[in-house]
């Protein structure tokens, strides 16, 4: 039974090129009930490099479905460089404060969860928005601090063209 379910999960990841990464079993079950077969649970918020390597074997993109609270945001930020280091594209599904994939499905139905996953944003762009304040170009100290944080954010991106492209976006925002 376990081998069959692992095999179908791997097949779903390979066919879609994507995996929906959630914190626990209930969120994983909610995803599968919503038609998202390529869903895995990291069982907590501490994603390991070994887990990221496993995901990269079967998918090219990870959609993070961590909880919509401060802990979930923090966990997503900690997991981002680990996933980027494996060459994975990373998007983040958004949930309201105190909401997670399971509670969204229970409150608003399977379609709402599938729509949240489909609308997931590029997490590097989300982080650039957070790290670079709109007025950064006016304040040299803010600009320098933001540039250092952006450099750290982009360091794990192995693909030079991709890193350059994100760097250009950051440079435009930094003025």
Tab-separated table of N, CA and C in Angstrom:
chain	number	residue	atom	x	y	z
A	1	UNK	N	0.828	-1.191	0.000
A	1	UNK	CA	0.000	0.000	0.000
A	1	UNK	C	0.867	1.247	0.000
A	2	UNK	N	1.870	1.282	0.847
A	2	UNK	CA	2.746	2.444	0.927
A	2	UNK	C	3.527	2.609	-0.366
A	3	UNK	N	4.042	1.499	-0.920
A	3	UNK	CA	4.791	1.585	-2.167
A	3	UNK	C	3.906	2.057	-3.310
A	4	UNK	N	2.664	1.587	-3.349
A	4	UNK	CA	1.753	2.006	-4.407
A	4	UNK	C	1.454	3.494	-4.295
A	5	UNK	N	1.234	3.998	-3.073
A	5	UNK	CA	0.925	5.414	-2.922
A	5	UNK	C	2.156	6.266	-3.225
A	6	UNK	N	3.343	5.789	-2.848
A	6	UNK	CA	4.566	6.526	-3.167
A	6	UNK	C	4.770	6.564	-4.671
A	7	UNK	N	4.492	5.465	-5.338
A	7	UNK	CA	4.644	5.392	-6.780
A	7	UNK	C	3.685	6.360	-7.475
A	8	UNK	N	2.422	6.422	-7.031
A	8	UNK	CA	1.462	7.335	-7.661
A	8	UNK	C	1.820	8.790	-7.363
A	9	UNK	N	2.382	9.070	-6.203
A	9	UNK	CA	2.832	10.423	-5.879
A	9	UNK	C	3.974	10.837	-6.799
A	10	UNK	N	4.958	9.950	-6.951
A	10	UNK	CA	6.080	10.243	-7.841
A	10	UNK	C	5.605	10.460	-9.270
A	11	UNK	N	4.660	9.647	-9.710
A	11	UNK	CA	4.113	9.789	-11.059
A	11	UNK	C	3.405	11.129	-11.205
A	12	UNK	N	2.631	11.526	-10.214
A	12	UNK	CA	1.925	12.814	-10.266
A	12	UNK	C	2.913	13.975	-10.315
A	13	UNK	N	4.007	13.884	-9.561
A	13	UNK	CA	5.012	14.943	-9.580
A	13	UNK	C	5.701	15.017	-10.937
A	14	UNK	N	6.074	13.866	-11.471
A	14	UNK	CA	6.756	13.844	-12.769
A	14	UNK	C	5.854	14.384	-13.878
A	15	UNK	N	4.584	13.983	-13.871
A	15	UNK	CA	3.664	14.399	-14.929
A	15	UNK	C	3.375	15.895	-14.883
A	16	UNK	N	3.224	16.442	-13.683
A	16	UNK	CA	2.907	17.870	-13.565
A	16	UNK	C	4.159	18.734	-13.491
A	17	UNK	N	5.274	18.141	-13.059
A	17	UNK	CA	6.490	18.912	-12.844
A	17	UNK	C	6.449	19.726	-11.574
A	18	UNK	N	5.371	19.563	-10.800
A	18	UNK	CA	5.161	20.366	-9.603
A	18	UNK	C	4.871	19.484	-8.404
A	19	UNK	N	5.138	20.058	-7.232
A	19	UNK	CA	4.760	19.405	-5.990
A	19	UNK	C	4.220	20.476	-5.048
A	20	UNK	N	3.172	20.131	-4.330
A	20	UNK	CA	2.565	21.019	-3.347
A	20	UNK	C	3.092	20.587	-1.979
A	21	UNK	N	3.892	21.436	-1.362
A	21	UNK	CA	4.550	21.131	-0.089
A	21	UNK	C	3.770	21.758	1.053
A	22	UNK	N	3.298	20.915	1.964
A	22	UNK	CA	2.507	21.377	3.109
A	22	UNK	C	3.168	20.913	4.403
A	23	UNK	N	2.627	21.378	5.520
A	23	UNK	CA	3.247	21.081	6.805
A	23	UNK	C	2.901	19.706	7.363
A	24	UNK	N	1.657	19.268	7.217
A	24	UNK	CA	1.269	18.018	7.872
A	24	UNK	C	0.299	17.181	7.061
A	25	UNK	N	-0.037	16.022	7.636
A	25	UNK	CA	-0.886	15.053	6.943
A	25	UNK	C	-2.270	15.583	6.593
A	26	UNK	N	-2.904	16.331	7.504
A	26	UNK	CA	-4.248	16.822	7.206
A	26	UNK	C	-4.237	17.770	6.013
A	27	UNK	N	-3.213	18.599	5.918
A	27	UNK	CA	-3.088	19.485	4.761
A	27	UNK	C	-2.845	18.681	3.484
A	28	UNK	N	-2.048	17.622	3.598
A	28	UNK	CA	-1.792	16.767	2.438
A	28	UNK	C	-3.083	16.078	1.993
A	29	UNK	N	-3.832	15.557	2.935
A	29	UNK	CA	-5.104	14.907	2.607
A	29	UNK	C	-6.087	15.900	1.991
A	30	UNK	N	-6.111	17.128	2.498
A	30	UNK	CA	-6.986	18.161	1.943
A	30	UNK	C	-6.615	18.444	0.500
A	31	UNK	N	-5.315	18.499	0.218
A	31	UNK	CA	-4.855	18.757	-1.145
A	31	UNK	C	-5.290	17.637	-2.084
A	32	UNK	N	-5.070	16.406	-1.677
A	32	UNK	CA	-5.442	15.264	-2.525
A	32	UNK	C	-6.958	15.253	-2.738
A	33	UNK	N	-7.727	15.556	-1.684
A	33	UNK	CA	-9.190	15.614	-1.818
A	33	UNK	C	-9.614	16.730	-2.764
A	34	UNK	N	-8.755	17.735	-2.945
A	34	UNK	CA	-9.047	18.857	-3.838
A	34	UNK	C	-8.507	18.634	-5.239
A	35	UNK	N	-7.996	17.435	-5.504
A	35	UNK	CA	-7.501	17.108	-6.837
A	35	UNK	C	-6.032	17.409	-7.056
A	36	UNK	N	-5.317	17.755	-5.993
A	36	UNK	CA	-3.883	18.040	-6.099
A	36	UNK	C	-3.145	16.788	-5.639
A	37	UNK	N	-2.884	15.889	-6.565
A	37	UNK	CA	-2.305	14.590	-6.214
A	37	UNK	C	-0.839	14.672	-5.818
A	38	UNK	N	-0.108	15.627	-6.367
A	38	UNK	CA	1.322	15.757	-6.077
A	38	UNK	C	1.510	16.620	-4.832
A	39	UNK	N	1.032	16.124	-3.701
A	39	UNK	CA	1.127	16.853	-2.437
A	39	UNK	C	1.942	16.033	-1.451
A	40	UNK	N	2.872	16.700	-0.783
A	40	UNK	CA	3.697	16.037	0.221
A	40	UNK	C	3.728	16.892	1.485
A	41	UNK	N	3.913	16.214	2.604
A	41	UNK	CA	3.994	16.905	3.891
A	41	UNK	C	5.409	16.791	4.434
A	42	UNK	N	5.950	17.916	4.860
A	42	UNK	CA	7.292	17.902	5.444
A	42	UNK	C	7.248	17.539	6.924
A	43	UNK	N	6.055	17.373	7.440
A	43	UNK	CA	5.838	16.996	8.853
A	43	UNK	C	6.488	18.003	9.792
A	44	UNK	N	5.993	19.186	9.718
A	44	UNK	CA	6.532	20.269	10.515
A	44	UNK	C	7.040	21.330	9.568
A	45	UNK	N	7.791	22.259	10.082
A	45	UNK	CA	8.213	23.375	9.244
A	45	UNK	C	9.704	23.368	8.951
A	46	UNK	N	10.436	22.392	9.459
A	46	UNK	CA	11.888	22.367	9.247
A	46	UNK	C	12.234	21.493	8.043
A	47	UNK	N	12.144	22.070	6.856
A	47	UNK	CA	12.499	21.346	5.639
A	47	UNK	C	14.001	21.106	5.631
A	48	UNK	N	14.386	19.906	5.268
A	48	UNK	CA	15.812	19.564	5.250
A	48	UNK	C	16.349	19.553	3.818
A	49	UNK	N	17.658	19.720	3.653
A	49	UNK	CA	18.245	19.607	2.311
A	49	UNK	C	17.979	18.244	1.677
A	50	UNK	N	17.938	17.203	2.476
A	50	UNK	CA	17.664	15.865	1.951
A	50	UNK	C	16.259	15.785	1.366
A	51	UNK	N	15.284	16.400	2.052
A	51	UNK	CA	13.916	16.418	1.531
A	51	UNK	C	13.854	17.203	0.217
A	52	UNK	N	14.572	18.321	0.157
A	52	UNK	CA	14.593	19.134	-1.061
A	52	UNK	C	15.203	18.345	-2.222
A	53	UNK	N	16.251	17.584	-1.953
A	53	UNK	CA	16.873	16.756	-2.997
A	53	UNK	C	15.872	15.731	-3.537
A	54	UNK	N	15.103	15.127	-2.647
A	54	UNK	CA	14.084	14.162	-3.070
A	54	UNK	C	13.034	14.828	-3.950
A	55	UNK	N	12.599	16.009	-3.557
A	55	UNK	CA	11.601	16.717	-4.358
A	55	UNK	C	12.161	17.057	-5.735
A	56	UNK	N	13.415	17.481	-5.784
A	56	UNK	CA	14.041	17.880	-7.050
A	56	UNK	C	14.214	16.709	-8.007
A	57	UNK	N	14.247	15.508	-7.482
A	57	UNK	CA	14.349	14.328	-8.362
A	57	UNK	C	13.098	14.128	-9.201
A	58	UNK	N	11.963	14.604	-8.675
A	58	UNK	CA	10.689	14.304	-9.321
A	58	UNK	C	9.937	15.526	-9.841
A	59	UNK	N	10.342	16.724	-9.440
A	59	UNK	CA	9.609	17.924	-9.837
A	59	UNK	C	10.583	19.061	-10.137
A	60	UNK	N	10.081	20.054	-10.832
A	60	UNK	CA	10.870	21.252	-11.152
A	60	UNK	C	10.412	22.456	-10.348
A	61	UNK	N	9.207	22.382	-9.821
A	61	UNK	CA	8.624	23.510	-9.104
A	61	UNK	C	7.948	23.042	-7.824
A	62	UNK	N	8.142	23.827	-6.766
A	62	UNK	CA	7.479	23.568	-5.494
A	62	UNK	C	6.520	24.715	-5.223
A	63	UNK	N	5.278	24.371	-4.905
A	63	UNK	CA	4.318	25.354	-4.425
A	63	UNK	C	4.197	25.111	-2.929
A	64	UNK	N	4.618	26.095	-2.147
A	64	UNK	CA	4.577	25.951	-0.694
A	64	UNK	C	3.184	26.281	-0.188
A	65	UNK	N	2.674	25.405	0.653
A	65	UNK	CA	1.347	25.585	1.227
A	65	UNK	C	1.396	25.655	2.740
A	66	UNK	N	2.411	26.342	3.253
A	66	UNK	CA	2.524	26.477	4.706
A	66	UNK	C	1.435	27.399	5.235
A	67	UNK	N	1.155	27.267	6.519
A	67	UNK	CA	0.088	28.016	7.171
A	67	UNK	C	0.229	29.519	6.966
A	68	UNK	N	-0.911	30.199	7.014
A	68	UNK	CA	-0.947	31.636	6.814
A	68	UNK	C	-0.764	32.416	8.099
A	69	UNK	N	0.221	32.047	8.891
A	69	UNK	CA	0.523	32.793	10.111
A	69	UNK	C	2.002	33.143	10.116
A	70	UNK	N	2.455	33.815	11.161
A	70	UNK	CA	3.859	34.242	11.220
A	70	UNK	C	4.803	33.041	11.171
A	71	UNK	N	4.444	31.956	11.833
A	71	UNK	CA	5.299	30.762	11.823
A	71	UNK	C	5.385	30.171	10.421
A	72	UNK	N	4.274	30.152	9.698
A	72	UNK	CA	4.277	29.641	8.332
A	72	UNK	C	5.101	30.519	7.399
A	73	UNK	N	5.002	31.830	7.563
A	73	UNK	CA	5.807	32.759	6.759
A	73	UNK	C	7.288	32.557	7.037
A	74	UNK	N	7.621	32.437	8.315
A	74	UNK	CA	9.016	32.232	8.712
A	74	UNK	C	9.548	30.911	8.164
A	75	UNK	N	8.735	29.875	8.245
A	75	UNK	CA	9.140	28.563	7.736
A	75	UNK	C	9.359	28.607	6.221
A	76	UNK	N	8.512	29.344	5.516
A	76	UNK	CA	8.661	29.462	4.062
A	76	UNK	C	9.974	30.173	3.729
A	77	UNK	N	10.299	31.214	4.490
A	77	UNK	CA	11.556	31.938	4.245
A	77	UNK	C	12.775	31.066	4.532
A	78	UNK	N	12.687	30.217	5.565
A	78	UNK	CA	13.809	29.317	5.877
A	78	UNK	C	13.951	28.230	4.821
A	79	UNK	N	12.843	27.768	4.276
A	79	UNK	CA	12.874	26.690	3.287
A	79	UNK	C	13.300	27.181	1.902
A	80	UNK	N	13.063	28.452	1.609
A	80	UNK	CA	13.337	28.981	0.271
A	80	UNK	C	14.767	28.729	-0.198
A	81	UNK	N	15.809	29.097	0.550
A	81	UNK	CA	17.164	28.852	0.041
A	81	UNK	C	17.488	27.372	-0.120
A	82	UNK	N	16.901	26.534	0.705
A	82	UNK	CA	17.125	25.085	0.605
A	82	UNK	C	16.563	24.563	-0.714
A	83	UNK	N	15.374	25.035	-1.074
A	83	UNK	CA	14.743	24.610	-2.323
A	83	UNK	C	15.446	25.210	-3.539
A	84	UNK	N	15.833	26.475	-3.428
A	84	UNK	CA	16.534	27.126	-4.543
A	84	UNK	C	17.874	26.456	-4.820
A	85	UNK	N	18.540	26.008	-3.770
A	85	UNK	CA	19.843	25.345	-3.932
A	85	UNK	C	19.731	24.061	-4.737
A	86	UNK	N	18.550	23.487	-4.791
A	86	UNK	CA	18.322	22.272	-5.580
A	86	UNK	C	17.818	22.582	-6.984
A	87	UNK	N	17.790	23.861	-7.336
A	87	UNK	CA	17.367	24.250	-8.672
A	87	UNK	C	15.866	24.275	-8.877
A	88	UNK	N	15.116	24.275	-7.794
A	88	UNK	CA	13.663	24.265	-7.884
A	88	UNK	C	13.111	25.685	-7.982
A	89	UNK	N	12.089	25.867	-8.805
A	89	UNK	CA	11.316	27.109	-8.797
A	89	UNK	C	10.402	27.013	-7.572
A	90	UNK	N	10.176	28.137	-6.908
A	90	UNK	CA	9.386	28.108	-5.673
A	90	UNK	C	8.302	29.174	-5.741
A	91	UNK	N	7.073	28.728	-5.524
A	91	UNK	CA	5.930	29.645	-5.410
A	91	UNK	C	5.289	29.440	-4.043
A	92	UNK	N	4.510	30.422	-3.611
A	92	UNK	CA	3.890	30.366	-2.290
A	92	UNK	C	2.395	30.588	-2.420
A	93	UNK	N	1.614	29.586	-2.016
A	93	UNK	CA	0.160	29.740	-1.947
A	93	UNK	C	-0.149	30.554	-0.695
A	94	UNK	N	-1.051	31.494	-0.820
A	94	UNK	CA	-1.387	32.390	0.288
A	94	UNK	C	-2.645	31.932	1.007
A	95	UNK	N	-2.557	31.958	2.334
A	95	UNK	CA	-3.704	31.644	3.180
A	95	UNK	C	-3.861	32.766	4.192
A	96	UNK	N	-5.077	33.020	4.597
A	96	UNK	CA	-5.345	34.066	5.577
A	96	UNK	C	-4.699	33.698	6.915
A	97	UNK	N	-4.549	34.695	7.773
A	97	UNK	CA	-4.008	34.473	9.117
A	97	UNK	C	-4.799	33.360	9.799
A	98	UNK	N	-4.093	32.373	10.316
A	98	UNK	CA	-4.730	31.266	11.016
A	98	UNK	C	-5.337	30.205	10.109
A	99	UNK	N	-5.136	30.336	8.819
A	99	UNK	CA	-5.707	29.388	7.865
A	99	UNK	C	-4.603	28.515	7.292
A	100	UNK	N	-4.962	27.295	6.916
A	100	UNK	CA	-4.038	26.377	6.262
A	100	UNK	C	-4.815	25.651	5.167
A	101	UNK	N	-4.167	24.827	4.378
A	101	UNK	CA	-4.895	24.157	3.292
A	101	UNK	C	-6.126	23.371	3.762
A	102	UNK	N	-6.006	22.678	4.887
A	102	UNK	CA	-7.132	21.886	5.379
A	102	UNK	C	-8.289	22.773	5.821
A	103	UNK	N	-8.001	23.816	6.584
A	103	UNK	CA	-9.086	24.677	7.073
A	103	UNK	C	-9.746	25.433	5.916
A	104	UNK	N	-8.972	25.822	4.895
A	104	UNK	CA	-9.555	26.484	3.729
A	104	UNK	C	-10.505	25.536	3.008
A	105	UNK	N	-10.071	24.300	2.809
A	105	UNK	CA	-10.930	23.313	2.129
A	105	UNK	C	-12.208	23.082	2.917
A	106	UNK	N	-12.093	22.948	4.237
A	106	UNK	CA	-13.275	22.708	5.064
A	106	UNK	C	-14.229	23.906	5.049
A	107	UNK	N	-13.686	25.105	5.060
A	107	UNK	CA	-14.515	26.313	5.118
A	107	UNK	C	-15.095	26.698	3.761
A	108	UNK	N	-14.317	26.550	2.687
A	108	UNK	CA	-14.750	27.080	1.392
A	108	UNK	C	-14.770	26.058	0.261
A	109	UNK	N	-14.348	24.839	0.547
A	109	UNK	CA	-14.431	23.786	-0.446
A	109	UNK	C	-13.148	23.512	-1.204
A	110	UNK	N	-13.169	22.388	-1.919
A	110	UNK	CA	-12.000	21.935	-2.670
A	110	UNK	C	-11.568	22.933	-3.735
A	111	UNK	N	-12.534	23.570	-4.386
A	111	UNK	CA	-12.216	24.521	-5.454
A	111	UNK	C	-11.399	25.686	-4.903
A	112	UNK	N	-11.707	26.153	-3.710
A	112	UNK	CA	-10.981	27.282	-3.118
A	112	UNK	C	-9.519	26.926	-2.887
A	113	UNK	N	-9.259	25.705	-2.441
A	113	UNK	CA	-7.874	25.290	-2.220
A	113	UNK	C	-7.144	25.169	-3.559
A	114	UNK	N	-7.778	24.555	-4.534
A	114	UNK	CA	-7.153	24.434	-5.858
A	114	UNK	C	-6.864	25.811	-6.451
A	115	UNK	N	-7.760	26.773	-6.249
A	115	UNK	CA	-7.546	28.129	-6.760
A	115	UNK	C	-6.383	28.817	-6.034
A	116	UNK	N	-6.269	28.596	-4.726
A	116	UNK	CA	-5.162	29.193	-3.960
A	116	UNK	C	-3.821	28.657	-4.468
A	117	UNK	N	-3.781	27.378	-4.777
A	117	UNK	CA	-2.546	26.774	-5.291
A	117	UNK	C	-2.244	27.309	-6.689
A	118	UNK	N	-3.262	27.410	-7.528
A	118	UNK	CA	-3.063	27.916	-8.892
A	118	UNK	C	-2.600	29.379	-8.882
A	119	UNK	N	-3.019	30.145	-7.886
A	119	UNK	CA	-2.674	31.569	-7.810
A	119	UNK	C	-1.370	31.821	-7.050
A	120	UNK	N	-0.670	30.772	-6.681
A	120	UNK	CA	0.565	30.932	-5.906
A	120	UNK	C	1.542	31.846	-6.629
A	121	UNK	N	2.193	32.718	-5.842
A	121	UNK	CA	3.118	33.704	-6.394
A	121	UNK	C	4.555	33.216	-6.305
A	122	UNK	N	5.384	33.700	-7.223
A	122	UNK	CA	6.818	33.424	-7.204
A	122	UNK	C	7.366	33.940	-5.874
A	123	UNK	N	7.909	33.053	-5.066
A	123	UNK	CA	8.331	33.447	-3.719
A	123	UNK	C	9.544	34.373	-3.737
A	124	UNK	N	10.393	34.289	-4.737
A	124	UNK	CA	11.510	35.233	-4.817
A	124	UNK	C	10.971	36.645	-5.043
A	125	UNK	N	9.992	36.800	-5.918
A	125	UNK	CA	9.414	38.124	-6.155
A	125	UNK	C	8.703	38.651	-4.912
A	126	UNK	N	8.036	37.762	-4.203
A	126	UNK	CA	7.376	38.157	-2.948
A	126	UNK	C	8.421	38.647	-1.949
A	127	UNK	N	9.525	37.924	-1.865
A	127	UNK	CA	10.587	38.318	-0.941
A	127	UNK	C	11.253	39.620	-1.378
A	128	UNK	N	11.412	39.836	-2.681
A	128	UNK	CA	11.952	41.106	-3.156
A	128	UNK	C	11.055	42.263	-2.734
A	129	UNK	N	9.740	42.069	-2.820
A	129	UNK	CA	8.798	43.098	-2.367
A	129	UNK	C	8.982	43.394	-0.878
A	130	UNK	N	9.223	42.349	-0.115
A	130	UNK	CA	9.389	42.517	1.327
A	130	UNK	C	10.725	43.170	1.671
A	131	UNK	N	11.775	42.775	0.974
A	131	UNK	CA	13.122	43.237	1.305
A	131	UNK	C	13.453	44.639	0.792
A	132	UNK	N	12.817	45.037	-0.302
A	132	UNK	CA	13.143	46.329	-0.911
A	132	UNK	C	11.955	47.276	-0.735
A	133	UNK	N	12.034	48.180	0.242
A	133	UNK	CA	10.941	49.139	0.435
A	133	UNK	C	10.793	50.042	-0.784
A	134	UNK	N	9.587	50.527	-1.039
A	134	UNK	CA	9.358	51.369	-2.220
A	134	UNK	C	10.264	52.601	-2.291
A	135	UNK	N	10.677	53.136	-1.145
A	135	UNK	CA	11.514	54.336	-1.141
A	135	UNK	C	12.996	54.024	-0.929
A	136	UNK	N	13.407	52.784	-1.147
A	136	UNK	CA	14.804	52.380	-0.915
A	136	UNK	C	15.779	53.205	-1.738
A	137	UNK	N	15.388	53.571	-2.930
A	137	UNK	CA	16.286	54.328	-3.809
A	137	UNK	C	16.591	55.728	-3.273
A	138	UNK	N	15.811	56.216	-2.315
A	138	UNK	CA	16.012	57.561	-1.764
A	138	UNK	C	16.937	57.592	-0.556
A	139	UNK	N	17.171	56.437	0.036
A	139	UNK	CA	17.961	56.390	1.261
A	139	UNK	C	19.129	55.422	1.065
A	140	UNK	N	20.360	55.934	1.004
A	140	UNK	CA	21.515	55.073	0.744
A	140	UNK	C	21.687	53.943	1.760
A	141	UNK	N	21.365	54.185	3.031
A	141	UNK	CA	21.509	53.143	4.052
A	141	UNK	C	20.484	52.029	3.847
A	142	UNK	N	19.263	52.413	3.556
A	142	UNK	CA	18.212	51.427	3.283
A	142	UNK	C	18.558	50.659	2.014
A	143	UNK	N	19.028	51.380	1.010
A	143	UNK	CA	19.400	50.760	-0.258
A	143	UNK	C	20.511	49.725	-0.049
A	144	UNK	N	21.541	50.091	0.720
A	144	UNK	CA	22.672	49.181	0.961
A	144	UNK	C	22.223	47.940	1.726
A	145	UNK	N	21.407	48.138	2.755
A	145	UNK	CA	20.918	46.998	3.547
A	145	UNK	C	20.060	46.076	2.681
A	146	UNK	N	19.168	46.668	1.904
A	146	UNK	CA	18.299	45.868	1.035
A	146	UNK	C	19.130	45.126	-0.013
A	147	UNK	N	20.145	45.775	-0.568
A	147	UNK	CA	20.993	45.119	-1.570
A	147	UNK	C	21.705	43.914	-0.974
A	148	UNK	N	22.181	44.026	0.254
A	148	UNK	CA	22.834	42.883	0.918
A	148	UNK	C	21.840	41.742	1.127
A	149	UNK	N	20.631	42.076	1.553
A	149	UNK	CA	19.619	41.039	1.779
A	149	UNK	C	19.215	40.366	0.475
A	150	UNK	N	19.123	41.141	-0.601
A	150	UNK	CA	18.791	40.575	-1.912
A	150	UNK	C	19.912	39.654	-2.388
A	151	UNK	N	21.160	40.058	-2.156
A	151	UNK	CA	22.300	39.224	-2.531
A	151	UNK	C	22.232	37.878	-1.819
A	152	UNK	N	21.906	37.911	-0.541
A	152	UNK	CA	21.762	36.673	0.235
A	152	UNK	C	20.602	35.831	-0.303
A	153	UNK	N	19.491	36.491	-0.624
A	153	UNK	CA	18.319	35.802	-1.157
A	153	UNK	C	18.646	35.076	-2.461
A	154	UNK	N	19.390	35.729	-3.347
A	154	UNK	CA	19.652	35.170	-4.675
A	154	UNK	C	20.859	34.239	-4.731
A	155	UNK	N	21.675	34.227	-3.694
A	155	UNK	CA	22.898	33.409	-3.694
A	155	UNK	C	22.652	31.931	-4.004
A	156	UNK	N	21.595	31.299	-3.481
A	156	UNK	CA	21.416	29.868	-3.765
A	156	UNK	C	20.934	29.545	-5.181
A	157	UNK	N	20.520	30.546	-5.947
A	157	UNK	CA	20.023	30.298	-7.306
A	157	UNK	C	21.216	29.932	-8.185
A	158	UNK	N	21.260	28.674	-8.625
A	158	UNK	CA	22.409	28.177	-9.383
A	158	UNK	C	22.409	28.649	-10.837
A	159	UNK	N	21.252	28.742	-11.436
A	159	UNK	CA	21.139	29.127	-12.837
A	159	UNK	C	21.524	30.606	-12.971
A	160	UNK	N	22.623	30.878	-13.669
A	160	UNK	CA	23.134	32.251	-13.749
A	160	UNK	C	22.172	33.195	-14.470
A	161	UNK	N	21.488	32.709	-15.489
A	161	UNK	CA	20.541	33.558	-16.217
A	161	UNK	C	19.354	33.903	-15.323
A	162	UNK	N	18.872	32.924	-14.579
A	162	UNK	CA	17.769	33.158	-13.662
A	162	UNK	C	18.184	34.124	-12.549
A	163	UNK	N	19.358	33.904	-11.978
A	163	UNK	CA	19.856	34.790	-10.922
A	163	UNK	C	20.023	36.209	-11.459
A	164	UNK	N	20.561	36.330	-12.664
A	164	UNK	CA	20.727	37.634	-13.295
A	164	UNK	C	19.362	38.308	-13.494
A	165	UNK	N	18.381	37.557	-13.949
A	165	UNK	CA	17.048	38.114	-14.202
A	165	UNK	C	16.420	38.651	-12.922
A	166	UNK	N	16.496	37.870	-11.853
A	166	UNK	CA	15.984	38.363	-10.565
A	166	UNK	C	16.811	39.556	-10.080
A	167	UNK	N	18.114	39.506	-10.312
A	167	UNK	CA	18.988	40.611	-9.923
A	167	UNK	C	18.621	41.902	-10.630
A	168	UNK	N	18.262	41.801	-11.908
A	168	UNK	CA	17.830	42.988	-12.663
A	168	UNK	C	16.557	43.583	-12.072
A	169	UNK	N	15.623	42.717	-11.708
A	169	UNK	CA	14.380	43.203	-11.095
A	169	UNK	C	14.702	43.924	-9.788
A	170	UNK	N	15.577	43.323	-8.979
A	170	UNK	CA	15.966	43.945	-7.714
A	170	UNK	C	16.677	45.268	-7.962
A	171	UNK	N	17.555	45.312	-8.956
A	171	UNK	CA	18.303	46.536	-9.261
A	171	UNK	C	17.352	47.662	-9.671
A	172	UNK	N	16.350	47.323	-10.459
A	172	UNK	CA	15.351	48.335	-10.858
A	172	UNK	C	14.623	48.881	-9.638
A	173	UNK	N	14.250	47.994	-8.719
A	173	UNK	CA	13.547	48.430	-7.508
A	173	UNK	C	14.445	49.257	-6.594
A	174	UNK	N	15.725	48.921	-6.587
A	174	UNK	CA	16.666	49.660	-5.748
A	174	UNK	C	17.101	50.982	-6.384
A	175	UNK	N	16.779	51.164	-7.658
A	175	UNK	CA	17.140	52.397	-8.339
A	175	UNK	C	18.599	52.444	-8.702
